[in-house]
XYZ file of C-alpha atoms in Angstrom:
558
model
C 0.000 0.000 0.000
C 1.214 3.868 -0.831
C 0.391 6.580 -2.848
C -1.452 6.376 -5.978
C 0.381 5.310 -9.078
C 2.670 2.862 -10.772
C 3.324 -0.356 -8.961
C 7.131 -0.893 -9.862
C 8.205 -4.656 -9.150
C 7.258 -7.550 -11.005
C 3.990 -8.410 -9.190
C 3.953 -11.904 -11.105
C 7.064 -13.079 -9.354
C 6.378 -12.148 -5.724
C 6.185 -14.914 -3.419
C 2.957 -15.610 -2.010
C 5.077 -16.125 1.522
C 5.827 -12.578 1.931
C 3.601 -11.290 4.418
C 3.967 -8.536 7.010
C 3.148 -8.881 10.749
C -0.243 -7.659 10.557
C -2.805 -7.752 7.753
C -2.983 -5.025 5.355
C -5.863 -4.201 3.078
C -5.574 -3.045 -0.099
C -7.612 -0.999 -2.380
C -6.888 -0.446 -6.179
C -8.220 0.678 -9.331
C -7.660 -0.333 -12.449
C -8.989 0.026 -16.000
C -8.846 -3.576 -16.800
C -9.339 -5.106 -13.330
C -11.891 -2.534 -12.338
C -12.809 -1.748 -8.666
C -11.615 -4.035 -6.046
C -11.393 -3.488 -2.216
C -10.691 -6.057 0.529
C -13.067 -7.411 2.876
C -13.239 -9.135 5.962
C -9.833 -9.735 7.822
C -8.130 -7.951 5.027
C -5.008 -9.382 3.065
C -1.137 -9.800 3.795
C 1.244 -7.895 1.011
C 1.754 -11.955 -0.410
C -2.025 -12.215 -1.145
C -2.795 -9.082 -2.367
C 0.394 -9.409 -4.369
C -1.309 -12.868 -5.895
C -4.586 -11.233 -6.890
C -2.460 -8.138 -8.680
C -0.956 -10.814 -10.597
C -3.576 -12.725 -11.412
C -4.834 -9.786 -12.331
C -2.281 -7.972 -14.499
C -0.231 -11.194 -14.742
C -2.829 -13.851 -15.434
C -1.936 -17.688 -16.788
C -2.931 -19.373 -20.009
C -3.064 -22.814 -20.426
C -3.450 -24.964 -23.725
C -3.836 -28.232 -24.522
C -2.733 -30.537 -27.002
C -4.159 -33.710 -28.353
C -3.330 -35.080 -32.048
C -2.928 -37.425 -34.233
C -6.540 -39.705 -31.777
C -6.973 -41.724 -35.252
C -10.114 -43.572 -34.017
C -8.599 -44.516 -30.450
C -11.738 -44.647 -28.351
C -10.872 -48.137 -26.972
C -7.293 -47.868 -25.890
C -5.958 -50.887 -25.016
C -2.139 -49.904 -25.382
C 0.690 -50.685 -22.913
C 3.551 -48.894 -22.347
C 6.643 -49.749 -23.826
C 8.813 -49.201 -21.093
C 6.860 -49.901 -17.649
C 3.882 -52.191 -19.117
C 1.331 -49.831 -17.406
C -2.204 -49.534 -19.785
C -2.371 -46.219 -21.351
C -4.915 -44.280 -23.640
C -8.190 -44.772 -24.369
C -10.964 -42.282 -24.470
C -12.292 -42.362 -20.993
C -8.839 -42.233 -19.639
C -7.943 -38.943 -22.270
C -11.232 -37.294 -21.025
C -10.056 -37.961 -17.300
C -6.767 -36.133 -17.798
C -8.136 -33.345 -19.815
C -10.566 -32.909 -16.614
C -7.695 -33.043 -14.082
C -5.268 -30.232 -16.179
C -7.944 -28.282 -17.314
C -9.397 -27.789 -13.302
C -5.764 -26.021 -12.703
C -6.429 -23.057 -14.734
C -10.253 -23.639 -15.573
C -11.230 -20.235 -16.892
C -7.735 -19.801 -18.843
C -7.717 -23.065 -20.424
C -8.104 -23.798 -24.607
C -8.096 -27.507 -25.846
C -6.951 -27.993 -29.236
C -6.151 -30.855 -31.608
C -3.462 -31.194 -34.242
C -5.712 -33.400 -37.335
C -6.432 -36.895 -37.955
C -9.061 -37.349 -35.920
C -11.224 -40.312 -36.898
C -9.684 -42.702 -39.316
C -8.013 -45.835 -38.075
C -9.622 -47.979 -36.005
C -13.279 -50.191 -36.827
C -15.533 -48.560 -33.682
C -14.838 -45.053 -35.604
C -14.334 -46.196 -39.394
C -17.190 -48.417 -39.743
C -19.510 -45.192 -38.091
C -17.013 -42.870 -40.798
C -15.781 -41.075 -37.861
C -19.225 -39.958 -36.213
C -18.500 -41.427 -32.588
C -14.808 -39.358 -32.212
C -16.411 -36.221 -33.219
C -19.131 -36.508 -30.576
C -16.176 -37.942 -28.061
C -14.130 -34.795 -28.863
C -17.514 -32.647 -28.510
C -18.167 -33.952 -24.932
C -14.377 -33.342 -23.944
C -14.500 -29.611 -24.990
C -12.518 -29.336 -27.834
C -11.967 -25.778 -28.563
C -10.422 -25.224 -32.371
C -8.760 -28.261 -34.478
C -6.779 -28.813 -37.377
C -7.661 -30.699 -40.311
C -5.099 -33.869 -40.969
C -4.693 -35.377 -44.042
C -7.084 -38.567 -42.994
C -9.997 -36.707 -42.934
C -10.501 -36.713 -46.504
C -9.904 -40.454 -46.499
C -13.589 -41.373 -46.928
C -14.497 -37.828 -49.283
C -14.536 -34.324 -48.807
C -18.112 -34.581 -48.752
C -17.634 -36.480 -45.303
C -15.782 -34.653 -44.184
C -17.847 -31.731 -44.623
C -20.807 -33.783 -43.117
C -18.540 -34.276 -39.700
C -17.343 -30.970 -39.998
C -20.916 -29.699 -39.526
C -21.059 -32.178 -36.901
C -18.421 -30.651 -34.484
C -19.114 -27.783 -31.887
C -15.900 -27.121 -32.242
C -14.124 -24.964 -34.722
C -12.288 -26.925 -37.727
C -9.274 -24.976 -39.100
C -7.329 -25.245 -42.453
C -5.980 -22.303 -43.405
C -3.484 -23.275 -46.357
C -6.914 -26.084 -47.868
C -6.690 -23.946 -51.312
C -8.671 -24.762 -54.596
C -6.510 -25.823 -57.207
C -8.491 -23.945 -59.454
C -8.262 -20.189 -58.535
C -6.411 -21.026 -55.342
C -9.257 -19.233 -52.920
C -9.812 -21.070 -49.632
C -12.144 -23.981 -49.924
C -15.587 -23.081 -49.201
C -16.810 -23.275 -45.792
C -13.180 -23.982 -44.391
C -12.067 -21.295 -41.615
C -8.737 -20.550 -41.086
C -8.934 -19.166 -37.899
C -10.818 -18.722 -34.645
C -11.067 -16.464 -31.910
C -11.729 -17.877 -28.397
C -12.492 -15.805 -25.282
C -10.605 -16.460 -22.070
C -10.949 -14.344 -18.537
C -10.774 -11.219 -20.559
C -7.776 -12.895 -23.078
C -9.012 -12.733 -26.497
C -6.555 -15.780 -28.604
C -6.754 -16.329 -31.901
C -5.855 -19.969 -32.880
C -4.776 -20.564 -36.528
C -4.476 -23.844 -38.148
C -3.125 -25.259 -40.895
C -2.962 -28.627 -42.506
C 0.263 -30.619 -43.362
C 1.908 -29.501 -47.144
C 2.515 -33.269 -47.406
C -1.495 -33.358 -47.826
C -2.179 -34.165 -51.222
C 0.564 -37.235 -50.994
C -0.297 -38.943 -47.760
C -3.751 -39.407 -48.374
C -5.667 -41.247 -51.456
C -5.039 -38.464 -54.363
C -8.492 -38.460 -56.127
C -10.191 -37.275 -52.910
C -8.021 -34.411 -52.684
C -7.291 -33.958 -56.656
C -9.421 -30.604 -56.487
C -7.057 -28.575 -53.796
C -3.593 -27.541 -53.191
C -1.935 -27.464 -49.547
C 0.596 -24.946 -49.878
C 3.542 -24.014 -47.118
C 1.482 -23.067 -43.902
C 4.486 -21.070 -42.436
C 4.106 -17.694 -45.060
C -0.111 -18.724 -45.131
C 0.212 -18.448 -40.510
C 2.745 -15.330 -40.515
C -0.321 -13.338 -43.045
C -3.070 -14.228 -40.922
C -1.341 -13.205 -37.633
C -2.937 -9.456 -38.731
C -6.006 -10.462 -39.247
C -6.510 -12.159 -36.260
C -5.130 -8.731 -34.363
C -7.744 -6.990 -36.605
C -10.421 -9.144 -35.313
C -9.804 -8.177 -31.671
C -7.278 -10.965 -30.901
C -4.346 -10.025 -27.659
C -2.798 -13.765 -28.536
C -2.096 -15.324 -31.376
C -1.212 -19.534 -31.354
C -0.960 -21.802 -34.291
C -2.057 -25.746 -34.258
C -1.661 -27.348 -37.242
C -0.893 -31.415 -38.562
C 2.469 -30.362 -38.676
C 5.001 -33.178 -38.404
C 8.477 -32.110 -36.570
C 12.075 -34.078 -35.099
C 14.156 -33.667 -33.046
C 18.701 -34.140 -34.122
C 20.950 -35.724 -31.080
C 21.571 -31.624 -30.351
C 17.773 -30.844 -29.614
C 17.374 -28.875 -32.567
C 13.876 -28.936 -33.744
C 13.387 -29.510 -37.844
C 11.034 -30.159 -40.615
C 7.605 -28.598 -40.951
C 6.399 -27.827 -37.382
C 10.064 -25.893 -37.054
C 9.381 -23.807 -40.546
C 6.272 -22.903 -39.704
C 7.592 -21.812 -35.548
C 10.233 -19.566 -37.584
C 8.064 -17.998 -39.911
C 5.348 -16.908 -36.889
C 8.082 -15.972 -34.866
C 8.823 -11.814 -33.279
C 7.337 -9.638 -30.740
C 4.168 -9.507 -32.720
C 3.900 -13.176 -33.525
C 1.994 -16.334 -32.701
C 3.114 -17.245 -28.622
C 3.347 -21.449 -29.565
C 3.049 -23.620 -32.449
C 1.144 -27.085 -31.529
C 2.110 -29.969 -34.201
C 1.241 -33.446 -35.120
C 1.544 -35.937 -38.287
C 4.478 -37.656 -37.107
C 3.478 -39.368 -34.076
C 5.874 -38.928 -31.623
C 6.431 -36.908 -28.586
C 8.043 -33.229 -29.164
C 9.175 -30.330 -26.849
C 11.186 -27.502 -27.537
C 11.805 -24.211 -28.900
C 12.021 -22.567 -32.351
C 13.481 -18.643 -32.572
C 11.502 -17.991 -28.918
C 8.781 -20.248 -30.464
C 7.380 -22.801 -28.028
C 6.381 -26.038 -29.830
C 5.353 -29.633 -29.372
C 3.721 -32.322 -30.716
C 1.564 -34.545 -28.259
C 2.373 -38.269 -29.461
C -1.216 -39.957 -30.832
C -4.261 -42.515 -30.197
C -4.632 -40.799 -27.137
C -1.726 -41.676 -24.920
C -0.301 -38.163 -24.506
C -1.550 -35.079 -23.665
C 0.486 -32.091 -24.343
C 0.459 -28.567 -22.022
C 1.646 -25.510 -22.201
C 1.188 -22.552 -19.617
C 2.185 -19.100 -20.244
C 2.047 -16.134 -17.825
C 0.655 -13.619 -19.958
C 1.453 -9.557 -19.178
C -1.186 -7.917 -19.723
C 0.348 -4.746 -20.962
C 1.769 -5.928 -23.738
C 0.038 -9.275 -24.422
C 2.935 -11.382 -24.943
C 3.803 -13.972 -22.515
C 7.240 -13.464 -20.139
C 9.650 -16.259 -21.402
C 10.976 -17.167 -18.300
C 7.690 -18.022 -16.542
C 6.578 -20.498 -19.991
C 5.995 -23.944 -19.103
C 5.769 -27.357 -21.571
C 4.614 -30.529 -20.529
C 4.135 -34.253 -22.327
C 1.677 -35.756 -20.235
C 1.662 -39.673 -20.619
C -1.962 -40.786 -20.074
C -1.621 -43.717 -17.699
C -5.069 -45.346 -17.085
C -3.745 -46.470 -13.677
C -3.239 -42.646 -12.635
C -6.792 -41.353 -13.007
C -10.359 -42.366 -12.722
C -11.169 -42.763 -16.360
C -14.183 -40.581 -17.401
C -17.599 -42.721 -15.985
C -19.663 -41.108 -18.736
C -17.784 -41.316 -21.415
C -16.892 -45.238 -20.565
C -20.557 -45.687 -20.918
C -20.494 -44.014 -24.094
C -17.613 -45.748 -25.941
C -19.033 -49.185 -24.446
C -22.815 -48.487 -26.563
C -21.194 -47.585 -29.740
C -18.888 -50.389 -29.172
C -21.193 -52.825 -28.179
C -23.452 -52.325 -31.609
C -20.460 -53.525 -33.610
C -18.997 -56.218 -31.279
C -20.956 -59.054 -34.082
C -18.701 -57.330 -36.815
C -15.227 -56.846 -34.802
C -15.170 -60.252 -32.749
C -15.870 -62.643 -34.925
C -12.642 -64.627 -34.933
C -10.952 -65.717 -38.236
C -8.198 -67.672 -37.255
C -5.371 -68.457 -35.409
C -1.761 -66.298 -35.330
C 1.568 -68.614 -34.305
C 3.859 -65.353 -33.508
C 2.874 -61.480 -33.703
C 3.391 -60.089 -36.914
C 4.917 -57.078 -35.965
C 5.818 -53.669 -38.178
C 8.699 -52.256 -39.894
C 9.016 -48.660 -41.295
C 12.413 -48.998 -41.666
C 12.962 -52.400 -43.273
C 11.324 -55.995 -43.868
C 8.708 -56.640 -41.470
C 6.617 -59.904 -40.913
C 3.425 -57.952 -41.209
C 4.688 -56.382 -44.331
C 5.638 -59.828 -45.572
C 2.395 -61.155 -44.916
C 0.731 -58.263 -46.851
C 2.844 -58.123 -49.786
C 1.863 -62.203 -50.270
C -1.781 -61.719 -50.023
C -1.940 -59.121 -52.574
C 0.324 -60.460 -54.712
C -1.840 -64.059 -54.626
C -5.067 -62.106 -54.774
C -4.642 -60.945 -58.101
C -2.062 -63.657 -59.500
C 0.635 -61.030 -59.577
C 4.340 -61.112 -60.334
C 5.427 -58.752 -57.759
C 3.415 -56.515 -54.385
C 4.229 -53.962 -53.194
C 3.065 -51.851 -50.318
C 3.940 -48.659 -48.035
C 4.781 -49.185 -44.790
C 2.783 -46.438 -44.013
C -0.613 -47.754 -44.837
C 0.156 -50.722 -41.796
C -1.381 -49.298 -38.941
C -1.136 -52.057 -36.238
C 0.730 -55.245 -35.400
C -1.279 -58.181 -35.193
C -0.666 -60.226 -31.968
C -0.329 -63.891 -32.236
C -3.188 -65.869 -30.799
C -7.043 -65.723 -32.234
C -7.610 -62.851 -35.106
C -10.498 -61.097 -34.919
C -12.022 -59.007 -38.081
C -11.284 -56.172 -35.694
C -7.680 -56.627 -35.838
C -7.881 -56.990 -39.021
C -9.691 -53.628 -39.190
C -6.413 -52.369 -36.796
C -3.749 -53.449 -39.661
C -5.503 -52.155 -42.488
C -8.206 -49.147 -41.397
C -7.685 -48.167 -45.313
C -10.387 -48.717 -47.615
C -7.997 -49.048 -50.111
C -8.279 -51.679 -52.955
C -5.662 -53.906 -54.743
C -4.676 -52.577 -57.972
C -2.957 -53.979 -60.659
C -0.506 -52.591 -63.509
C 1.852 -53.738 -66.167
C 5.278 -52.424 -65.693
C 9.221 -52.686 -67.095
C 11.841 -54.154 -65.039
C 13.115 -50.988 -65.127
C 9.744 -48.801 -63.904
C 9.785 -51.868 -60.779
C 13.962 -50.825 -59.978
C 12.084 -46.984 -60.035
C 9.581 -47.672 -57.455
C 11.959 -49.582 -55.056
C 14.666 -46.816 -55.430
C 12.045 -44.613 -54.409
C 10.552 -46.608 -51.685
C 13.725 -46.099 -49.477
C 15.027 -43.923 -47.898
C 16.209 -43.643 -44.464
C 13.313 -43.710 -42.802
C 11.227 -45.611 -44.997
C 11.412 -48.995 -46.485
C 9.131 -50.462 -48.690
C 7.327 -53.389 -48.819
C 7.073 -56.467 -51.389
C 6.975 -59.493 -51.944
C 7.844 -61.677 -55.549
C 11.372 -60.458 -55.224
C 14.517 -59.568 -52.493
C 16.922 -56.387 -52.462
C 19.380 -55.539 -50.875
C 19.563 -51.490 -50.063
C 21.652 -48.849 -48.721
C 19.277 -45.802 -46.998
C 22.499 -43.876 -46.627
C 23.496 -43.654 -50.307
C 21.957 -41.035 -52.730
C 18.500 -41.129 -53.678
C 18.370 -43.117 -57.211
C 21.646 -45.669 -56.234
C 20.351 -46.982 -52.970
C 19.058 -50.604 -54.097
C 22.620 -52.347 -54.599
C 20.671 -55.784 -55.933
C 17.205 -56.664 -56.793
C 16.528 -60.742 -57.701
C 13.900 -63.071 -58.661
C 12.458 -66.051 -56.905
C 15.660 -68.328 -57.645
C 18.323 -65.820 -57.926
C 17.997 -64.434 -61.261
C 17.906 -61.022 -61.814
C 15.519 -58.257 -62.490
C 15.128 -57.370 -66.390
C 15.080 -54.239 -67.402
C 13.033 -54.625 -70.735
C 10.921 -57.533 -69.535
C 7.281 -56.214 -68.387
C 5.862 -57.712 -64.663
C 2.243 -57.994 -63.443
C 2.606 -55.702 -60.684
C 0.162 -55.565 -57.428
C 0.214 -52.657 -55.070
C -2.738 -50.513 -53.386
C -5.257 -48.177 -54.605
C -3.220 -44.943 -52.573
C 0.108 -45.901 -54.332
C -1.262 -46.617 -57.688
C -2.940 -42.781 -57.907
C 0.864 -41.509 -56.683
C 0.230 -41.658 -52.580
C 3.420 -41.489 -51.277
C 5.397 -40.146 -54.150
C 5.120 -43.150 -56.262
C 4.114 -41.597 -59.325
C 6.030 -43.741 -61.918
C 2.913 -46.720 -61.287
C 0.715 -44.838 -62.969
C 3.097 -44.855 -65.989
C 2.744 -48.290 -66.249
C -0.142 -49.819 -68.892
C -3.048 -51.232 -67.591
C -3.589 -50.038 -64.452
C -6.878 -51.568 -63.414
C -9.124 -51.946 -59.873
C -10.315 -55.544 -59.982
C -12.783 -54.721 -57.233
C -10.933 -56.196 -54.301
C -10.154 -54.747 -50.877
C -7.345 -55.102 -49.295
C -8.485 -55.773 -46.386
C -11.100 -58.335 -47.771
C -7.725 -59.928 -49.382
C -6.149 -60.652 -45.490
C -9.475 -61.962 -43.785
C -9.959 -64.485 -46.632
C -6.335 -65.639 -46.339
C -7.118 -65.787 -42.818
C -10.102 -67.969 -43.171
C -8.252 -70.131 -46.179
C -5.916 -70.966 -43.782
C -8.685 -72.026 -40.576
C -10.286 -73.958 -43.400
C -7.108 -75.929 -44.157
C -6.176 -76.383 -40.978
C -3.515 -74.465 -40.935
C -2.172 -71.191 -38.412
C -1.047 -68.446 -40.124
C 2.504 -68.240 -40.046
C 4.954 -65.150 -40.425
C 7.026 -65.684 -43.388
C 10.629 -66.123 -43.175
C 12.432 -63.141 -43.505
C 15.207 -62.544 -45.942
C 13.789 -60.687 -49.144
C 15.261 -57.204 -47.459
C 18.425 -56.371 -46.289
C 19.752 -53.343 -45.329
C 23.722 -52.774 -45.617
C 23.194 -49.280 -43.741
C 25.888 -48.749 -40.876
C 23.480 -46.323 -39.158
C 21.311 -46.314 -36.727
C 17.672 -45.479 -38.085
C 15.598 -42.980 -36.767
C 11.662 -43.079 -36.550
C 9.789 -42.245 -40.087
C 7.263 -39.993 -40.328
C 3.497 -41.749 -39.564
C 0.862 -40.845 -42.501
């Protein structure tokens, strides 16, 4: 307490134990706090300190979800402790418990790729997640580049499903290169007297990583220069804060430096005027760090992180003070909350509607087939075959990408089928040169990708230039590939239109769709093999090696 004017210390920084001898009330006014006076037994100079800077200094809080793919069941262990984790009850339980720490200055968000990938969502085209993320709260979210895996026109119809606001800023027509219709780019949410405006923006990678003819109509340019433009008009609209979410995919090199999209974008809304965090996804893992005084992070996926940032926000200038900024990866142990009652109940009646669909069993599994995004896998072996004998191929091939789940040994259920292969994606066909084949495998490696086949072996280098990394590519038998010779090829539906960069199998002549799944291909191997007797059995592997002297680090999820 003194004379009128200027407090002149750093009220947000003042220790709640400082307290004089006897209470002291305090009176101020203020033209964004208003009127206040003390009542009752008064206040010590530590609490009335607290309410000025809760006042002048007050915290925001946002949270991050991403990459939930259809994870309303959970069911996941952790790697390292065994402890269950995820799940949608047990997400809504944590978002409840971090939101009640700062509940008027809290915004959830979510980084894209919301629905597709598991049955109890795809078979319902994504209708239970949106009401799931509905009854958590969800604030604003970004657009990933599986929600135009069953049509725009889906996604529209969920879209206008959501009480939430759906973001994609850099969704452009191809034709005149306008924003699609109906698409906002940004929102502006209310807080305690904090106006933020949350931008989002969809992956560049877009119109690659997911099936081309749904998405043949738009461009997804750069979000970073699209972001760094809007900033104004958010400020225009009334906006203190600016923060961008956005399917974004980001890593981190052995020094901590943060790279790829998610940093580009961080640098480009970066300055005293610029967007106060940049929330990622697309690449499935869990990210904290800083780009150019940009906080960023991406919060894992399926549910089995939830990401948090907390800022203490002076009001003055509306930019938060660096030192006081906060980032958290929250693992969501199901053994460390009360999962959500209500929404338990709710996962359990959708679920329960398709339980004669997703436990029917198929079969039998002697050993897990497991995944591989950097080289052979079982699983991948085990695809490759069954589309390669589907269609009475030479040759399969298929991105690693497109596996979503291992598939545990013991009974298979069409539900774990539905895990391995969420994709509605059909087995295609196409006549290609020995030489267009050595194309597609040179391009389906890379460091942090392998593809995978079946009909031949190769052995690759990752570490060698693009275009000389397969050093030998055989036949059943040893004999070599031929350039001039022309192969029945087999591969899927998303790779044939050029999903994943593998635009040379379109060159090929008769490319055809002879009407089967995928999907339908494993579950009537599956069933074959019950028939006969038989357990399905991982292949033996052999048909890929890699002569890489590297260790090789996690590929980007699509």
């Amino acid at each position: 307490p003194g004379p009128a004017g200027p407090v002149n210390f750093n009220l947000a920084r003042v220790s709640a134990r400082t307290a004089l001898p006897e209470p002291v009330r305090v009176r101020f006014d203020g033209a964004q706090a208003g009127a206040w006076d003390a009542v009752g037994p008064g206040l010590t100079v530590g609490e009335g300190a607290n309410v000025f800077a809760d006042v002048f200094f007050p915290r925001l809080t946002l949270l991050e979800v991403t990459d939930f793919h259809g994870a309303l069941l959970g069911g996941a262990s952790d790697r390292s402790s065994g402890r269950p984790i995820g799940g949608a009850a047990t997400l809504a339980a944590y978002i409840t418990r971090e939101r009640a720490k700062n509940p008027t200055r809290t915004l959830l968000l979510d980084g894209g790729d919301w629905m597709q990938g598991t049955p109890i969502s795809n078979l319902n085209f994504g209708r239970p997640v949106i009401q799931f993320m509905n009854r958590n709260g969800v604030d604003a979210a970004a657009i990933g580049n599986h929600e135009f895996d069953w049509s725009v026109d889906t996604l529209r119809a969920r879209m206008g499903e959501a009480r939430f606001q759906p973001l994609g800023a850099n969704w452009v027509n191809r034709s005149d290169g306008k924003r699609a219709d109906g698409v906002a780019p940004w929102t502006i949410l209310d807080r305690d007297g904090m106006r933020i405006g949350v931008i989002g923006l969809l992956t560049d990678e877009t119109a690659s990583v997911t099936l081309p003819k749904n998405v043949a109509a738009y461009r997804f340019p750069a979000g970073g220069p699209i972001a760094r433009a809007l900033i104004d008009s958010c400020r225009a609209q009334g906006a203190d804060l600016v923060v961008v979410v956005g399917h974004l995919p980001g890593s981190t090199d052995s020094t901590g430096t943060v790279k790829g999209e998610l940093a580009d974008v961080a640098r480009a809304v970066s300055g005293p005027d610029g967007a106060i965090a940049v929330l990622g996804g697309h690449s499935h893992n869990r990210l904290s760090g800083v780009v150019d005084g940009v906080p960023v992070i991406i919060s894992g996926a399926l549910g089995q992180t939830l990401g948090r940032i907390d800022f203490v926000i002076d009001r003055s200038t509306h930019r938060p003070i660096p030192e006081e900024t906060r980032r958290q990866l929250l693992t969501t142990f199901a053994d460390d909350v009360k999962p959500d009652p209500a929404i338990a109940a709710f996962v359990d009646s959708v679920n329960h509607d398709l339980l004669p669909i997703t436990s029917r069993v198929l079969g039998r599994l002697s050993a897990t087939l497991t995944r591989n995004r950097q080289g052979e896998s079982p699983l991948g072996d085990w695809v490759a075959d069954v589309m390669r004998e589907a269609v009475g191929a030479d040759f399969a091939f298929q991105n690693a990408g497109g596996l979503r789940a291992d598939l545990e040994a013991g009974e298979v259920t069409m539900g774990d089928v539905y895990e391995v292969m969420p994709f509605d994606n059909q087995v295609a066909t196409v006549t290609l040169t020995g030489a267009q084949v050595l194309g597609l495998v040179e391009h389906g490696v890379s460091p942090t990708n392998c593809v995978q086949l079946s009909g031949l072996s190769m052995v690759y280098d990752p570490d060698r230039p693009r275009g000389e990394r397969v050093l030998e590519i055989r036949l059943p038998g040893g004999k070599r590939l031929d350039p001039g010779a022309k192969y029945k090829v087999a591969t899927n539906d998303f790779m044939a239109q050029g999903g994943d960069g593998f635009t040379m199998i379109a060159q090929g002549e008769d490319l055809a769709l002879p009407g089967v799944l995928v999907r339908d291909a494993l579950v009537k191997d599956v069933e074959r093999r019950t028939r006969a007797g038989q357990s399905l059995v991982p292949a033996t592997p052999g048909r890929i090696v890699s002569r890489s002297a590297k260790p090789q680090p996690a590929g980007v999820a699509h």
